[in-house]
PDB file of C-alpha atoms in Angstrom:
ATOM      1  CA  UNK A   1     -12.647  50.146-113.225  1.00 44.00           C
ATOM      2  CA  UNK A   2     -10.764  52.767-111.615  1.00 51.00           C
ATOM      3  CA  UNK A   3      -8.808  50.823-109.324  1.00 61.00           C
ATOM      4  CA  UNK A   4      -6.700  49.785-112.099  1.00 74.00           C
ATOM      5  CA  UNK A   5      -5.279  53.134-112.394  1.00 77.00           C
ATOM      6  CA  UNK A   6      -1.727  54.164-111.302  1.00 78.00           C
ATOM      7  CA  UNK A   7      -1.296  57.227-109.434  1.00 78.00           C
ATOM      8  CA  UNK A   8      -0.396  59.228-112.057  1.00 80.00           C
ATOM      9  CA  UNK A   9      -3.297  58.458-113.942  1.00 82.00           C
ATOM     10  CA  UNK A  10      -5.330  59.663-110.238  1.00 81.00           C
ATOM     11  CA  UNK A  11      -3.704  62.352-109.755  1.00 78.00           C
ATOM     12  CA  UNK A  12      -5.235  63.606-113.780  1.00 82.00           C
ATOM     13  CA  UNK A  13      -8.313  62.638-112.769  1.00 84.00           C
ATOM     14  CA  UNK A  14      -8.512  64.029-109.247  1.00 82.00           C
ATOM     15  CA  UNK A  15      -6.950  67.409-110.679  1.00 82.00           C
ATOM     16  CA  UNK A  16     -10.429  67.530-113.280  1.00 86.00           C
ATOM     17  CA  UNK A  17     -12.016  67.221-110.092  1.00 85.00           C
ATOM     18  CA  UNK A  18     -12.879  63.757-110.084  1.00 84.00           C
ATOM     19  CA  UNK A  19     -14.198  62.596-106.257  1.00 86.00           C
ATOM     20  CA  UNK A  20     -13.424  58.503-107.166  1.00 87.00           C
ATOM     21  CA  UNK A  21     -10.319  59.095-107.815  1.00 84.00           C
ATOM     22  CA  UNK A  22      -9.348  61.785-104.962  1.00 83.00           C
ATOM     23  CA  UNK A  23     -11.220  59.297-102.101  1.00 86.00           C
ATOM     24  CA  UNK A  24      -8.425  56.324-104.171  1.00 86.00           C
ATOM     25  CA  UNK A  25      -5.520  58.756-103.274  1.00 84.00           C
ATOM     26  CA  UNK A  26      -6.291  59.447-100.145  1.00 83.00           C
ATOM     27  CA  UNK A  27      -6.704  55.863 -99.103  1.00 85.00           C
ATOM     28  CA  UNK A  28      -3.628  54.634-101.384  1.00 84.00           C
ATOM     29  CA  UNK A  29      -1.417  57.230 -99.393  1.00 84.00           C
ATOM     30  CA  UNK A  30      -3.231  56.968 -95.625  1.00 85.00           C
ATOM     31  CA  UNK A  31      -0.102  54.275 -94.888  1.00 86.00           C
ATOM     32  CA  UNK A  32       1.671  57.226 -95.187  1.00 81.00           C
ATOM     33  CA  UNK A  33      -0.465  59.685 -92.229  1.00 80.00           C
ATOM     34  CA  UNK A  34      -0.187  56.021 -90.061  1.00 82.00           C
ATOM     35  CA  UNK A  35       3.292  55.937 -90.199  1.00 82.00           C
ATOM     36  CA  UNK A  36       3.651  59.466 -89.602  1.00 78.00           C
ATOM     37  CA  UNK A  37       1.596  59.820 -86.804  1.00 78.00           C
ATOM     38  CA  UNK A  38       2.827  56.616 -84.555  1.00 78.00           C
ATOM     39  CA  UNK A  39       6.162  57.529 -85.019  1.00 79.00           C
ATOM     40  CA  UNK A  40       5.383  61.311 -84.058  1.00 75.00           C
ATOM     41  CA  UNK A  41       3.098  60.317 -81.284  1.00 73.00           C
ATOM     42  CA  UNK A  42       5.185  58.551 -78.662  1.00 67.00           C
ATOM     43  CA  UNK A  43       7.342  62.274 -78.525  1.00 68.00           C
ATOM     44  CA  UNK A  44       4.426  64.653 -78.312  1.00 66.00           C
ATOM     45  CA  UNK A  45       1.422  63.164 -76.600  1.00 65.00           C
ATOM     46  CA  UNK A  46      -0.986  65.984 -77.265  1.00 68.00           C
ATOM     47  CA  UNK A  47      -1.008  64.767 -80.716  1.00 70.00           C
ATOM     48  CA  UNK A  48      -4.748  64.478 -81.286  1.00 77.00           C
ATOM     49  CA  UNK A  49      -5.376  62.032 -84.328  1.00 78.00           C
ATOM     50  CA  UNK A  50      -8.186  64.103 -86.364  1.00 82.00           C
ATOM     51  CA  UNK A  51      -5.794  67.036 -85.780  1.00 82.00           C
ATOM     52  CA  UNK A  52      -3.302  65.005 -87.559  1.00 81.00           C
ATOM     53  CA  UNK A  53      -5.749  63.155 -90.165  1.00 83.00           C
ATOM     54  CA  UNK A  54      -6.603  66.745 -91.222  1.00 85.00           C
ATOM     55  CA  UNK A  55      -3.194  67.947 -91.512  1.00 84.00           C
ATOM     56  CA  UNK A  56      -2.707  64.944 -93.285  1.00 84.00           C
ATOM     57  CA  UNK A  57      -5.803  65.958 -95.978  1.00 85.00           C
ATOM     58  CA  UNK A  58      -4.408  69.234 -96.358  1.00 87.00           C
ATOM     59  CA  UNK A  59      -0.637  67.819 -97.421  1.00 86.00           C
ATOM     60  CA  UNK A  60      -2.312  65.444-100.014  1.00 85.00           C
ATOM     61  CA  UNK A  61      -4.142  68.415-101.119  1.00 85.00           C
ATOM     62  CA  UNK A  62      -1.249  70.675-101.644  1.00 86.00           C
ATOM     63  CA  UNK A  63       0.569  67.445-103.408  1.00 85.00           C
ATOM     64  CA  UNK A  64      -2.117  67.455-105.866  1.00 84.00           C
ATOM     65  CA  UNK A  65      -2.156  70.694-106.691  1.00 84.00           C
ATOM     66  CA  UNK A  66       1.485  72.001-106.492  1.00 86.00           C
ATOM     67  CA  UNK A  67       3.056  68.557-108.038  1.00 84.00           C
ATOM     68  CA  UNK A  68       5.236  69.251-111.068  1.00 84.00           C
ATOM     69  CA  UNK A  69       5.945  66.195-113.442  1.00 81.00           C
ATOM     70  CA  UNK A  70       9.140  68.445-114.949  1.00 81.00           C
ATOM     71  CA  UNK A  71      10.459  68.012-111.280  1.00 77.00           C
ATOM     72  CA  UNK A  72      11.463  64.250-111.808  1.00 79.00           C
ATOM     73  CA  UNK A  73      10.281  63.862-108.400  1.00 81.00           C
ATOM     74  CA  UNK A  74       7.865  60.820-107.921  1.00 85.00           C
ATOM     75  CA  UNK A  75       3.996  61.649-106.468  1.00 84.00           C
ATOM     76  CA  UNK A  76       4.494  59.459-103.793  1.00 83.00           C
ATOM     77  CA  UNK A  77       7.662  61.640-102.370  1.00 84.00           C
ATOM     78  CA  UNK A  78       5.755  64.595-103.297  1.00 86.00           C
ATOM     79  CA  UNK A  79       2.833  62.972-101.089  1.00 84.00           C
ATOM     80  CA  UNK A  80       5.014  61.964 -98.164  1.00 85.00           C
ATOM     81  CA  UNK A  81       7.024  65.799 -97.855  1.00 85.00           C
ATOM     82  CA  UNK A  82       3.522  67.784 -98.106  1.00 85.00           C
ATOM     83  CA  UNK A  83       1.602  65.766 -95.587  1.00 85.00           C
ATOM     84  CA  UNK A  84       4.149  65.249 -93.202  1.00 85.00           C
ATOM     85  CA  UNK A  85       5.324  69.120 -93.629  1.00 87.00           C
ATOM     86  CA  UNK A  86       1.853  69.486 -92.344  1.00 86.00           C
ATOM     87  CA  UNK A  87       1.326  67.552 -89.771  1.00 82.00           C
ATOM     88  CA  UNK A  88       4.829  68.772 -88.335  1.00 83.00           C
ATOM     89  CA  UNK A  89       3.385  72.352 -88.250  1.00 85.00           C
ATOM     90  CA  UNK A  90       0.427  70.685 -86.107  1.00 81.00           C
ATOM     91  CA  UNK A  91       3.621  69.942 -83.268  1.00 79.00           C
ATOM     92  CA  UNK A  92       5.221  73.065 -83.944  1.00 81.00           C
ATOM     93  CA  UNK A  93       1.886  75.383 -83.290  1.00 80.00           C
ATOM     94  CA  UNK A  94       0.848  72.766 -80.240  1.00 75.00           C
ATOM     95  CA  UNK A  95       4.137  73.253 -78.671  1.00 73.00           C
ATOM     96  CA  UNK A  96       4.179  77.028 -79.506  1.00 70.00           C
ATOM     97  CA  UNK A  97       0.401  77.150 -77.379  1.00 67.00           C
ATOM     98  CA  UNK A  98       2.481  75.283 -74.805  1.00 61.00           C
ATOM     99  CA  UNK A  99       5.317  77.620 -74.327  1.00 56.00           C
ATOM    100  CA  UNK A 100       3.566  80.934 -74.431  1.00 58.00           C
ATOM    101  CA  UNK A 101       1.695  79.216 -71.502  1.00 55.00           C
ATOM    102  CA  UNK A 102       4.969  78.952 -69.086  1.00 56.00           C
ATOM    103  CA  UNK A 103       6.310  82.082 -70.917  1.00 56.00           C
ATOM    104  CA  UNK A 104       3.114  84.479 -69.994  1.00 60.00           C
ATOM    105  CA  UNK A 105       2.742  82.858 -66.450  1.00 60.00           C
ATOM    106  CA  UNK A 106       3.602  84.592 -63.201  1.00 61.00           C
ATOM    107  CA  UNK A 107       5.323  83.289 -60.362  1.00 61.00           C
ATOM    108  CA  UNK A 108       3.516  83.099 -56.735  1.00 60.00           C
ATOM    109  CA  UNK A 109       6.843  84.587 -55.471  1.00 62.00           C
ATOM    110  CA  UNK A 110       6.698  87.733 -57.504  1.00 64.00           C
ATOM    111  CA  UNK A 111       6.610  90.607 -55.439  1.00 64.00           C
ATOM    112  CA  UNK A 112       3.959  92.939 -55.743  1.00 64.00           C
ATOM    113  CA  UNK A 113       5.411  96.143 -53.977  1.00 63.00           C
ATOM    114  CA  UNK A 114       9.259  97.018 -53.591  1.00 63.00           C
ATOM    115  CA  UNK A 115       8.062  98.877 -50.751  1.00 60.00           C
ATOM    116  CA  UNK A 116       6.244  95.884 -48.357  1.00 60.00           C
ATOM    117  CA  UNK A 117       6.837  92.557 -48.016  1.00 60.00           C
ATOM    118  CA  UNK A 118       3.765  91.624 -50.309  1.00 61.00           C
ATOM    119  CA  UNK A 119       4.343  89.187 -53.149  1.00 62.00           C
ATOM    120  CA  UNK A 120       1.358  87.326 -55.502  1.00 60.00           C
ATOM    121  CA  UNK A 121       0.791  84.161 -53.329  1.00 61.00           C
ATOM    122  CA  UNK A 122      -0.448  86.557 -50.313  1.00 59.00           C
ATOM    123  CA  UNK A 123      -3.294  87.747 -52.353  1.00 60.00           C
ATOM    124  CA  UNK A 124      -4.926  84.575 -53.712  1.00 60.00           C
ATOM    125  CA  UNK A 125      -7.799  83.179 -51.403  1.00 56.00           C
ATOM    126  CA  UNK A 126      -8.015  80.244 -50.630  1.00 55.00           C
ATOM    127  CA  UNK A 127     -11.605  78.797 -52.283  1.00 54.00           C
ATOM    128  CA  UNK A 128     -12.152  76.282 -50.075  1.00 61.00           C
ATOM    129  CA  UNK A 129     -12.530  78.495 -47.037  1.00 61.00           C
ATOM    130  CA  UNK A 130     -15.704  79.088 -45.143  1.00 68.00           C
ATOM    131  CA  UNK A 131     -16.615  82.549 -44.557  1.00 69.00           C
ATOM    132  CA  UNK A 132     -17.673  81.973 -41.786  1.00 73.00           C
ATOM    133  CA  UNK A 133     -14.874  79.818 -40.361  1.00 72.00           C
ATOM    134  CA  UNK A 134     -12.565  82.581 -41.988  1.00 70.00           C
ATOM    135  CA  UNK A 135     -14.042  85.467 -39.764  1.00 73.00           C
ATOM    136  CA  UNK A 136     -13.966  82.869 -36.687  1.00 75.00           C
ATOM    137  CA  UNK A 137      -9.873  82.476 -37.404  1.00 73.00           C
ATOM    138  CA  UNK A 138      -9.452  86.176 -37.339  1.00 78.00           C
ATOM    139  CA  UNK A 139     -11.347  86.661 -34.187  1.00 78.00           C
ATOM    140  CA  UNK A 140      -9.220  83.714 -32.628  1.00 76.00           C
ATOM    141  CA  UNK A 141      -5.700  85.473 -33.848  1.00 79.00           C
ATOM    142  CA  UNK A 142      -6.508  88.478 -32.198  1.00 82.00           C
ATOM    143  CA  UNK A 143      -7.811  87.557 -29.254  1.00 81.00           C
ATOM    144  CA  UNK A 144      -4.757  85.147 -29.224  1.00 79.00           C
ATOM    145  CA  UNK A 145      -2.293  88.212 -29.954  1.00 80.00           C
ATOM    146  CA  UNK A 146      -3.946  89.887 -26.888  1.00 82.00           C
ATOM    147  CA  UNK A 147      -3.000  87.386 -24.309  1.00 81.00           C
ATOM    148  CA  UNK A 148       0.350  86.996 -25.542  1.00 82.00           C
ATOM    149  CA  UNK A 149       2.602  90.086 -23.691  1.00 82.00           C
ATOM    150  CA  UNK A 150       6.664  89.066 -25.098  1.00 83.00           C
ATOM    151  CA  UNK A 151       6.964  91.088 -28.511  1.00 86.00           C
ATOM    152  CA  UNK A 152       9.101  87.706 -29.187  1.00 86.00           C
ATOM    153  CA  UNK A 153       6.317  85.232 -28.676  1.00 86.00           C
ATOM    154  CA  UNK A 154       3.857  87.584 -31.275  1.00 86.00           C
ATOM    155  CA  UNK A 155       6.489  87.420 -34.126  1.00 88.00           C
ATOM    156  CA  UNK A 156       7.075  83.837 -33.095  1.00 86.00           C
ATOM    157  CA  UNK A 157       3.045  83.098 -33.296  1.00 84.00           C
ATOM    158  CA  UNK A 158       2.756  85.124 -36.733  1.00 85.00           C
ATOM    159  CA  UNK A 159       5.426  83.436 -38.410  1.00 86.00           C
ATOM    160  CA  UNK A 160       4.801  80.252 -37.475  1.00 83.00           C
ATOM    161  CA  UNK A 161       1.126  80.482 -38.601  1.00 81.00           C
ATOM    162  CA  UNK A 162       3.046  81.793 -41.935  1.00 83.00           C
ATOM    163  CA  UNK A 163       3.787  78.385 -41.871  1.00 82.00           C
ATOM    164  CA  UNK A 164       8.029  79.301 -40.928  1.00 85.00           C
ATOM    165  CA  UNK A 165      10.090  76.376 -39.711  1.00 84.00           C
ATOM    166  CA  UNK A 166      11.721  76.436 -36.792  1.00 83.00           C
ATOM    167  CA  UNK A 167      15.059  76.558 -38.143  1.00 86.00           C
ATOM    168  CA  UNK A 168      14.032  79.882 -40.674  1.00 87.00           C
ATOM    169  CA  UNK A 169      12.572  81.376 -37.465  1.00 87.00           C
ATOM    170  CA  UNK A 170      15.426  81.057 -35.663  1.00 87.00           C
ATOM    171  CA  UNK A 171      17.575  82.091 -38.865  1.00 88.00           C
ATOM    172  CA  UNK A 172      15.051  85.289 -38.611  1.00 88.00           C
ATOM    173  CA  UNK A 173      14.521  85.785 -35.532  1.00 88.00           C
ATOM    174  CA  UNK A 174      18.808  85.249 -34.483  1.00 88.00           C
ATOM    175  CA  UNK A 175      18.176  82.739 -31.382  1.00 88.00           C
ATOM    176  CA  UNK A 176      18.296  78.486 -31.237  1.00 89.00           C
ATOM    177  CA  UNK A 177      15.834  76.311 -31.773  1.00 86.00           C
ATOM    178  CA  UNK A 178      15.100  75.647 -28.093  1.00 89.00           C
ATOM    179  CA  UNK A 179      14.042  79.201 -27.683  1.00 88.00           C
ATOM    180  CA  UNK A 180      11.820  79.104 -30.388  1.00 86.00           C
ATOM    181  CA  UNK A 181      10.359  75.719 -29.447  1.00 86.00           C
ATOM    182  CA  UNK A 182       9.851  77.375 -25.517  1.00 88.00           C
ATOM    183  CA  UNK A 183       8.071  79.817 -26.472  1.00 86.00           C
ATOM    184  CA  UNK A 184       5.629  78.091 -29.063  1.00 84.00           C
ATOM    185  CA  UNK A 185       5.118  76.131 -25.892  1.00 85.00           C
ATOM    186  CA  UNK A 186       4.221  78.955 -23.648  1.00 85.00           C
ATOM    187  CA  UNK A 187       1.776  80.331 -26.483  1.00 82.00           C
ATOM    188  CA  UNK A 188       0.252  77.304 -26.622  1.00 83.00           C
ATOM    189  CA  UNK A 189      -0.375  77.571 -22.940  1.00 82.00           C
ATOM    190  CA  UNK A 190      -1.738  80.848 -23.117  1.00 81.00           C
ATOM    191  CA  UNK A 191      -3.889  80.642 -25.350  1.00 78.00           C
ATOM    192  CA  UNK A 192      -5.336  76.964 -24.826  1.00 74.00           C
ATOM    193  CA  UNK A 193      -7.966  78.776 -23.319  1.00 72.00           C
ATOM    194  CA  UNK A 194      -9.689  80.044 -26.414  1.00 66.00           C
ATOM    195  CA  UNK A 195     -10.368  76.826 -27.636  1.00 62.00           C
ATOM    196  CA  UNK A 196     -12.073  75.851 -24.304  1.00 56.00           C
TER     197      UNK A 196
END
């Protein structure tokens, strides 16, 4: 019997609270959410569609409730501004979350101290590391360090294992490319050794 009511007729009869009627509106007007969404969803794909079909009950709930007949506005406009109003907030707070994301994060080439050459990335671990393969490394460096006697070849070894080119050492350092290449050789001589 009720489906042969117009929407004017539901919307009375949902106002007095009528649960028929509201379930008719909401189904009559879903086309509405469908269209909305698949048209929304292509440009922001962290739509999530309960997200939406919620936003989507709340707009037919403000239509029924702040729809004015003296308005000369139809219900189904009404219908169509509230629910997509709503689910258009949905983007705008889901791209807000997004933003404040990049806005609050800090760059791994922030510097930590004016005073020393420390910036963010130095201080983050690597998780993957063995302890135990991490205390090994050390050992090696400096027992590397002590065979080495040229001042050069020791800023050569450290940045290199700071993983520099050769063309920013050399850009550092103020020599060519051969030099730097030489004495990466000779280091590698010296210290072949330790790995014997």
């Amino acid at each position: 019997m009720i489906e042969n009511f117009n929407e004017y007729e539901l919307l009375y009869m949902a106002r007095q609270k009528d649960e028929l009627a509201l379930q008719m509106l909401i189904s009559q007007f879903q086309p509405i959410f469908y269209k909305t969404f698949y048209q929304l969803k292509p440009s922001w794909s962290f739509l999530d569609y309960d997200e939406c079909y919620q936003a989507y009950l709340i707009g037919l709930n403000n239509a029924l409730y702040y729809y004015r007949e003296d308005k000369r506005t139809r219900f189904g406009n009404f219908v169509y501004l509230c629910t997509t109003r709503e689910i258009k907030a949905i983007i705008r707070k889901e791209s807000s979350k997004k933003d404040s994301v990049l806005f609050n994060a800090a760059s791994f080439d922030k510097k930590l101290c004016d005073s020393e050459e420390l910036y963010l990335i130095d201080t983050i671990s690597d998780c993957h590391v063995d302890p135990l393969e991490a205390v090994k490394a050390k050992s090696l460096k400096k027992q590397a360090y002590k065979l080495l006697d040229n001042e050069i070849d020791k800023k050569i070894l450290t940045m290199r294992l700071q993983g520099y080119s050769y063309k920013e050492m050399s850009g550092k350092i103020g020599c060519s490319n051969k030099t730097i290449d030489n004495s990466l050789q000779r280091i590698k001589r010296k210290i072949h050794c330790l790995f014997d």
